[in-house]
CSV table of C-alpha atoms in Angstrom, one decimal:
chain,number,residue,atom,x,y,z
G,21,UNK,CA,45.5,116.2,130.6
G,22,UNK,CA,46.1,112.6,131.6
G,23,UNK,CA,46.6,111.7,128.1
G,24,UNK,CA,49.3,114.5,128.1
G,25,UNK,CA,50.6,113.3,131.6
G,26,UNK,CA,50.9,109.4,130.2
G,27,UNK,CA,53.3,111.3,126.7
G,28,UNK,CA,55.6,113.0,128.9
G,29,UNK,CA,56.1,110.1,130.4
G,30,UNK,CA,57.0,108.0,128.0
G,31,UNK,CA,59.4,111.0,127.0
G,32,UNK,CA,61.0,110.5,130.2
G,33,UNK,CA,61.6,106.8,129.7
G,34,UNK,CA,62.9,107.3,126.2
G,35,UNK,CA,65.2,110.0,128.1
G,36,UNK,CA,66.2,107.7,130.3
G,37,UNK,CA,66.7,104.6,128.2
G,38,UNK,CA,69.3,106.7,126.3
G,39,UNK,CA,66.9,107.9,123.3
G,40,UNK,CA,67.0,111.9,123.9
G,41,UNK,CA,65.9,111.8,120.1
G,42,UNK,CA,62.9,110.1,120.4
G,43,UNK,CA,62.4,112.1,123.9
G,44,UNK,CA,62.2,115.1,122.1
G,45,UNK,CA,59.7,114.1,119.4
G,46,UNK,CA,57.5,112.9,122.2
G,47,UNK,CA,57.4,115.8,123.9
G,48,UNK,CA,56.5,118.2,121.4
G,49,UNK,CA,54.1,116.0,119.7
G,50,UNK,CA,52.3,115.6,123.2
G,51,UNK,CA,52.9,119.6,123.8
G,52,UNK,CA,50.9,120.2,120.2
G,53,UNK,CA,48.9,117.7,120.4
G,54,UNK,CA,47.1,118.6,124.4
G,55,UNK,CA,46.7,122.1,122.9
G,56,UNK,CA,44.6,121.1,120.1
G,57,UNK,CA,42.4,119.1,121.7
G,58,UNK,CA,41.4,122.0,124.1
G,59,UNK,CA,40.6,123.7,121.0
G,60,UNK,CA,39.0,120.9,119.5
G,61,UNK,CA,37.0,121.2,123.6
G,62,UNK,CA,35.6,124.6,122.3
G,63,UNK,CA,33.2,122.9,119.7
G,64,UNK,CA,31.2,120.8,121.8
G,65,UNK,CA,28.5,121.8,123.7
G,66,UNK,CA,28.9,122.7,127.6
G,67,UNK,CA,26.2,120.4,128.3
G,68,UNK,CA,25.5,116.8,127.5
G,69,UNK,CA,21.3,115.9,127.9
G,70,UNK,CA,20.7,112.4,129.6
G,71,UNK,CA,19.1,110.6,126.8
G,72,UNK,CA,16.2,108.1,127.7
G,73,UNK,CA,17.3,104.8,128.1
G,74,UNK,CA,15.1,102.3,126.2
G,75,UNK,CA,15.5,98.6,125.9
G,76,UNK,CA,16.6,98.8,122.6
G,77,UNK,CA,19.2,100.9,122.9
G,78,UNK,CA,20.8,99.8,126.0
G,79,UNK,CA,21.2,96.6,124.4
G,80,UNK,CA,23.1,98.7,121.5
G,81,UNK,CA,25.4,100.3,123.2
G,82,UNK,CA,25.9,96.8,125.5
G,83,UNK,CA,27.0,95.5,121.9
G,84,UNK,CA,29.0,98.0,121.2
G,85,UNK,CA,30.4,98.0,124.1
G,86,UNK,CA,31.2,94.7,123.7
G,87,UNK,CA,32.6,94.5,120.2
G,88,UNK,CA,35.4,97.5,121.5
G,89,UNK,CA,36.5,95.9,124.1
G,90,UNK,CA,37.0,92.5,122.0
G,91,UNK,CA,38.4,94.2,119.6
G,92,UNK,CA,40.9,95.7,121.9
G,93,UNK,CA,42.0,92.9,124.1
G,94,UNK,CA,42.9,90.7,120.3
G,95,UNK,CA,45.1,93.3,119.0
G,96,UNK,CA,46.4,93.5,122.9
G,97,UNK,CA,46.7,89.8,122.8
G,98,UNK,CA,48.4,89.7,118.8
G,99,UNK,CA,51.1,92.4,119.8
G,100,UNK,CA,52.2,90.6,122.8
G,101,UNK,CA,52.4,87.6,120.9
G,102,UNK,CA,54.2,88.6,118.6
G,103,UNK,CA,56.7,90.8,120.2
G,104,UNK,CA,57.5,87.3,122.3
G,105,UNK,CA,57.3,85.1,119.1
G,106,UNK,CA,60.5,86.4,117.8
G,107,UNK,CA,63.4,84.0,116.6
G,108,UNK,CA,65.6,85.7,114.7
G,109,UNK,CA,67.9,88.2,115.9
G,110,UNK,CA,66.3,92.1,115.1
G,111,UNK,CA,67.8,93.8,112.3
G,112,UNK,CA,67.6,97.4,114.0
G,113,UNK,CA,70.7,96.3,116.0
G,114,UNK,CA,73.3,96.8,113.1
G,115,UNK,CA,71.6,100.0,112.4
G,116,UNK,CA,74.2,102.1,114.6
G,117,UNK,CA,77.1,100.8,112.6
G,118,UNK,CA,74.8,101.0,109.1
G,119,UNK,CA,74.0,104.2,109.9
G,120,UNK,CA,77.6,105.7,110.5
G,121,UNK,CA,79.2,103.2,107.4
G,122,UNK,CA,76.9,104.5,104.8
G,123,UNK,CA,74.2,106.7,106.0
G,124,UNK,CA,77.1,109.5,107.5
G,125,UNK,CA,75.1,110.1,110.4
G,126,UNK,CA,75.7,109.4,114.6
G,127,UNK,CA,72.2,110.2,114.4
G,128,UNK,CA,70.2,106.4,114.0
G,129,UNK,CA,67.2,107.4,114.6
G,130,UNK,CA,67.4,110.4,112.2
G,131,UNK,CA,69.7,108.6,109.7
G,132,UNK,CA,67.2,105.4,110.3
G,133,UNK,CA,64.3,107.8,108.2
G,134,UNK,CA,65.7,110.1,106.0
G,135,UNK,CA,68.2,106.6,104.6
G,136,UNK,CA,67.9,103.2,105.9
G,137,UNK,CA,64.1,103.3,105.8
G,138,UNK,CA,63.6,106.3,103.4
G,139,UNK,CA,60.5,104.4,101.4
G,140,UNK,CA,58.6,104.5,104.7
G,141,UNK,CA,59.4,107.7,105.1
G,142,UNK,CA,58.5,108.7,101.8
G,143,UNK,CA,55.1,106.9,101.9
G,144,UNK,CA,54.1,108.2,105.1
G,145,UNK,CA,54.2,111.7,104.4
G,146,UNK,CA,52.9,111.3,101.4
G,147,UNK,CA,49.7,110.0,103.8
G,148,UNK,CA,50.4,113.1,106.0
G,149,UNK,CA,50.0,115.4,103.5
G,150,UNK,CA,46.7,113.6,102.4
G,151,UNK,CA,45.6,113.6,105.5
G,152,UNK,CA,46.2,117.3,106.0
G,153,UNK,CA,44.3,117.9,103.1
G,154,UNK,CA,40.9,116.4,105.0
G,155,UNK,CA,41.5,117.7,107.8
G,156,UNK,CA,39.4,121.2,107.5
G,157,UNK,CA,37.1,119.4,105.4
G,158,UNK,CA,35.8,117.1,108.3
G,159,UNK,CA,35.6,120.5,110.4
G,160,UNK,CA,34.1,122.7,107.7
G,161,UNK,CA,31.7,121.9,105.0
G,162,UNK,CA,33.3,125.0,103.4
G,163,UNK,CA,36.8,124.2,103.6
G,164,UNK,CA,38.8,126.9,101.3
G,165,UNK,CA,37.1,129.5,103.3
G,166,UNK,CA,39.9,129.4,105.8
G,167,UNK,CA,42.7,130.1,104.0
G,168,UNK,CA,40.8,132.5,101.5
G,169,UNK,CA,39.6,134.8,104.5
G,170,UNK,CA,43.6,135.3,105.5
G,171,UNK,CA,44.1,135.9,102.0
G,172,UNK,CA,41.7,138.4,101.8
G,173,UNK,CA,42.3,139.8,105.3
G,174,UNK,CA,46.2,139.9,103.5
G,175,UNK,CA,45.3,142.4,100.9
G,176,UNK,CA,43.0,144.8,102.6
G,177,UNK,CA,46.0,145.9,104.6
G,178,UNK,CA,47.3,146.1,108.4
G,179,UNK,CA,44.9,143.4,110.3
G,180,UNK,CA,42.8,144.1,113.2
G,181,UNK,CA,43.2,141.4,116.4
G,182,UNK,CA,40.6,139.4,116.3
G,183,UNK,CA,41.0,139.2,120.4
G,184,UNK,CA,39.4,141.6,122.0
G,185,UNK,CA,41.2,144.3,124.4
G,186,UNK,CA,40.1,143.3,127.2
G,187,UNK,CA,40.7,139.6,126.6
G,188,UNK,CA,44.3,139.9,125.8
G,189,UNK,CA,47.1,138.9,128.0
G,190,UNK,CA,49.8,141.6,127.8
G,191,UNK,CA,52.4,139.2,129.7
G,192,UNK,CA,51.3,136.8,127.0
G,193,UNK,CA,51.9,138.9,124.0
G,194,UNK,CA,55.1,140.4,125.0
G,195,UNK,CA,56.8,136.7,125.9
G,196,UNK,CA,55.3,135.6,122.6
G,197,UNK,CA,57.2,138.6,120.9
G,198,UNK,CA,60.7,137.7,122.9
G,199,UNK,CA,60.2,133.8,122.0
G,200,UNK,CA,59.2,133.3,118.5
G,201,UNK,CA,61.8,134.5,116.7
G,202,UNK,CA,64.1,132.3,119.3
G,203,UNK,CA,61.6,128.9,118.7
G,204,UNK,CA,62.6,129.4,115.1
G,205,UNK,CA,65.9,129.5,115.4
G,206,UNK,CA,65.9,126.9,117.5
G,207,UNK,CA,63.8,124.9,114.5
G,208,UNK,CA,66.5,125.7,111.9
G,209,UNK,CA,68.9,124.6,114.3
G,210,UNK,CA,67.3,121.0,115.0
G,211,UNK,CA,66.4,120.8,111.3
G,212,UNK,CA,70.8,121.1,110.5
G,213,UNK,CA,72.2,119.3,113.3
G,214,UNK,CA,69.5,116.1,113.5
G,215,UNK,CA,72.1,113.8,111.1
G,216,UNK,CA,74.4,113.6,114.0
G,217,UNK,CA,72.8,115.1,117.0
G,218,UNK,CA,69.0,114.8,118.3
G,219,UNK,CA,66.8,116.7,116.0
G,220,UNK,CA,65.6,116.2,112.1
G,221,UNK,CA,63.0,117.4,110.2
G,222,UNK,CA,60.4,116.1,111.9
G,223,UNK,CA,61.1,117.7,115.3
G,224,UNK,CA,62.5,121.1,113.8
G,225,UNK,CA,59.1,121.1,112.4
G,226,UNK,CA,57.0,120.4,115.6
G,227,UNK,CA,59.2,123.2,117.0
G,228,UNK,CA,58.1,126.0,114.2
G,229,UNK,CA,54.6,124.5,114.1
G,230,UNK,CA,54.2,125.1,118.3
G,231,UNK,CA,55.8,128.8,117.8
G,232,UNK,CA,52.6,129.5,115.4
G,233,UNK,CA,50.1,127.9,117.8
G,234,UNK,CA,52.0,130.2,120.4
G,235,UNK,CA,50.9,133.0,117.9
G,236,UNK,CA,47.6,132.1,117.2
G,237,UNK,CA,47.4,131.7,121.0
G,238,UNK,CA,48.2,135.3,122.1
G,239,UNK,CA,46.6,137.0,119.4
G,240,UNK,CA,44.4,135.3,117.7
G,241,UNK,CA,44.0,134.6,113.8
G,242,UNK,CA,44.9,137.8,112.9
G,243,UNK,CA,48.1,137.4,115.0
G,244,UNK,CA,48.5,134.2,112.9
G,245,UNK,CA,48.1,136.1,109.4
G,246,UNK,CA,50.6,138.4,110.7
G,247,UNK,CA,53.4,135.4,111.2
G,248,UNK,CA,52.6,133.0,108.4
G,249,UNK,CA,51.4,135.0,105.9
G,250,UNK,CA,51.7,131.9,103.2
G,251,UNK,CA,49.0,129.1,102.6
G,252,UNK,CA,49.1,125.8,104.2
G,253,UNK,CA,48.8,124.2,101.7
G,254,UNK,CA,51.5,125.7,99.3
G,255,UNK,CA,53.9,124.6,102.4
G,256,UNK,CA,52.5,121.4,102.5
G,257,UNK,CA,52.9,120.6,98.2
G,258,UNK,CA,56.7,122.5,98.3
G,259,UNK,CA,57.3,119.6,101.1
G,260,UNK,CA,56.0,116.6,99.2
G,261,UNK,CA,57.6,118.1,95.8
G,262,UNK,CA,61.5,118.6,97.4
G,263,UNK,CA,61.3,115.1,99.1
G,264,UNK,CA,60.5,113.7,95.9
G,265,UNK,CA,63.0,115.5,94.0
G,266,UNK,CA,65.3,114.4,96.5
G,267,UNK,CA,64.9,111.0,96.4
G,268,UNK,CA,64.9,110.9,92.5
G,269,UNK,CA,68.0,113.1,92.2
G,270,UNK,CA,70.4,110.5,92.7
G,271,UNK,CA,68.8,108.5,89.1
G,272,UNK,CA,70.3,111.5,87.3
G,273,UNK,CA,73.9,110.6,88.5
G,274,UNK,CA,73.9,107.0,87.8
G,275,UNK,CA,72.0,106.3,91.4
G,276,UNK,CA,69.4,104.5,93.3
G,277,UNK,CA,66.3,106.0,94.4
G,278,UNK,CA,66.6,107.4,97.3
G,279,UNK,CA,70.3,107.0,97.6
G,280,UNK,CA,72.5,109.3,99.6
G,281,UNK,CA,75.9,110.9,99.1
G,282,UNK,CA,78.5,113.2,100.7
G,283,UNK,CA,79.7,116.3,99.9
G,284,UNK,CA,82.8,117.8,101.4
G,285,UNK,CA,84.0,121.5,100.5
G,286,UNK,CA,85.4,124.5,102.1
G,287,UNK,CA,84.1,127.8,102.7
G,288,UNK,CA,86.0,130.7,103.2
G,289,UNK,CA,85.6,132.1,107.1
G,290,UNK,CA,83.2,129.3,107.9
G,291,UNK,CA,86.0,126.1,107.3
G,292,UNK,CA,85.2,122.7,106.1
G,293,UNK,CA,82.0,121.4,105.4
G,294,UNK,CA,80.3,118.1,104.9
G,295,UNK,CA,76.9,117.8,103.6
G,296,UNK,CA,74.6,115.0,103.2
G,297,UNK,CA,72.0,114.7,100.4
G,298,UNK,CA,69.8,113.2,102.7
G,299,UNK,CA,69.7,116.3,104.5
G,300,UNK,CA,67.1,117.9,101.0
G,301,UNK,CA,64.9,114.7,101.9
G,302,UNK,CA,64.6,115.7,105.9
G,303,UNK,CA,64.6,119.1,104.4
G,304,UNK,CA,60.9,117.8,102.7
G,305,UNK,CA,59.9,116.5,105.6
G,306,UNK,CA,60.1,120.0,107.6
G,307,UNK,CA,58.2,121.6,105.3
G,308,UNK,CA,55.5,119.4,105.1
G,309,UNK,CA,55.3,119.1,109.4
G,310,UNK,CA,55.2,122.8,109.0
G,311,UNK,CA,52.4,122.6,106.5
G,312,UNK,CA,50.5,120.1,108.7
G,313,UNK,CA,50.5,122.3,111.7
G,314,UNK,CA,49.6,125.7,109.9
G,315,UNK,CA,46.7,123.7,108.4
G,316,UNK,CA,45.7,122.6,111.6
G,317,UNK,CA,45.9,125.7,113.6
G,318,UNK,CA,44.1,127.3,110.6
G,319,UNK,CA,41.0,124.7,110.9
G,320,UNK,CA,40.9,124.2,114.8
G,321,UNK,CA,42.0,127.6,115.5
G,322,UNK,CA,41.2,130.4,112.9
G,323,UNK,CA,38.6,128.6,111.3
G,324,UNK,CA,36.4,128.2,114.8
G,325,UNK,CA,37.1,131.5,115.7
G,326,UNK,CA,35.7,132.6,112.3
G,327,UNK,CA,32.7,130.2,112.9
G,328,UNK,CA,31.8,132.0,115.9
G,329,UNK,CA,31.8,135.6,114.6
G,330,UNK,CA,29.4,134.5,112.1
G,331,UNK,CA,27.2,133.0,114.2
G,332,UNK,CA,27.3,135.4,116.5
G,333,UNK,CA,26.3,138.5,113.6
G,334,UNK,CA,23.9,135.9,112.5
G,335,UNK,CA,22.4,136.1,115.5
């Protein structure tokens, strides 16, 4: 909880330092990310023994003890050093007019990942996506179970809740109901407008990912199956695969990697419409945030709870 106090703080300082963009990314990472670790709470035991303290070992842990703390204070030390050390004048401060001349976006921060600094983009969700790959692995030894049981679960027909009756919130379920479909419009809507106002790819993302933890919340994994009836990973490999496309679209047209154009055209009823390629690459991004989270609620979420029916008919 205080690590979730000590995010929304910062949120409020990016708020009020005129970065609503970055405001909103912090607060639903550190929304998505306090709910996981109270599921992550639900695997460890309720009670910690008091090991013996030997000579030995105190002097380990002493050492260890030690070594973090070292360790800590240095990289302290380096980053204020360096943040003070500068002589040159930051290049980030020509980004606003970069960003509008060829990037075609108010949106710096947004414009700043999907254009000006698309090869860090691109590289770090390529890491996301590998990292979402180990993720169930380091919870389960047998990882595909998880997203075999919904598939299986899938083809046998309507699914049972795995919550039972008299564990269910009905307040809970119905504001679920009246929300969801709203959290996903409000997804799409941050995933469109993020090239000019706050928003992208990455939050629109965070937004659909929290209305399936909202799910999985309510009703359980079955209530889960029910909304994203689609495998993780298959979100996560159609993300990686249409920002790569994206960025090597622009080789077929005489391009850069990478390299970003605009589109204007009219559409009957709607009006006049400007669209910028870079918007397929944030497009990738959204997916693969999506992917990330629906892997994550699978392994922390679905995958604990099918743990501990196991167990428990084991037993």
């Amino acid at each position: 909880m205080f690590v979730g106090l000590t995010g929304y703080g910062l949120a409020l300082l990016f708020h009020l330092h005129g970065a609503p963009d970055l405001a909103l990314t912090q607060v639903l990472v550190e929304t998505f990310s306090l709910v996981l670790f109270v599921l992550v709470l639900r695997m460890l035991p309720q009670d910690f023994r008091r090991r013996p303290r030997s000579g030995r070992r105190s002097r380990r842990r002493l050492w260890r003890l030690a070594l973090a703390g070292t360790m800590g204070a240095a990289i302290s030390t380096l980053t204020v050093v360096a943040a003070n050390a500068r002589i040159h004048e930051p290049i980030s401060k020509a980004f606003p007019e970069q960003a509008y001349d060829f990037g075609h976006g108010q949106n710096v921060v947004n414009v700043t990942l999907v254009d000006i600094r698309a090869w860090d983009t691109l590289g770090e969700i390529s890491v996301l996506v590998a990292a979402a790959t180990g993720i169930a692995s380091l919870v389960f030894v047998r990882t595909q179970d998880v997203e075999r049981s919904w598939t299986r679960r899938r083809n046998q027909g309507p699914v049972t809740a795995s919550i039972p009756r008299e564990r269910r919130s009905v307040i809970l379920e119905t504001a679920t109901r009246l929300v969801f479909h709203v959290m996903i419009a409000l997804s799409l809507y941050l995933l469109f407008s993020g090239h000019n106002q706050p928003g992208g790819g990455f939050a629109g993302g965070l937004v659909l990912g929290l209305a399936l933890l909202v799910r999985y919340l309510a009703g359980g994994r079955a209530e889960l199956d029910r909304a994203a009836p689609v495998s993780a990973g298959l979100v996560l490999g159609a993300g990686l695969v249409v920002a790569a496309l994206s960025a090597l679209a622009p080789l077929a047209f005489g391009g850069t990697v990478l390299q970003s154009a605009v589109v204007e055209f009219d559409v009957p009823v709607w009006g006049h419409v400007k669209l910028v390629t870079a918007m397929f690459f944030d497009i990738g991004v959204y997916l693969i945030v999506i992917g990330l989270a629906l892997d994550v609620v699978r392994s922390l979420g679905a995958g604990v709870d099918k743990q501990a029916e196991e167990d428990g008919a084991t037993a």
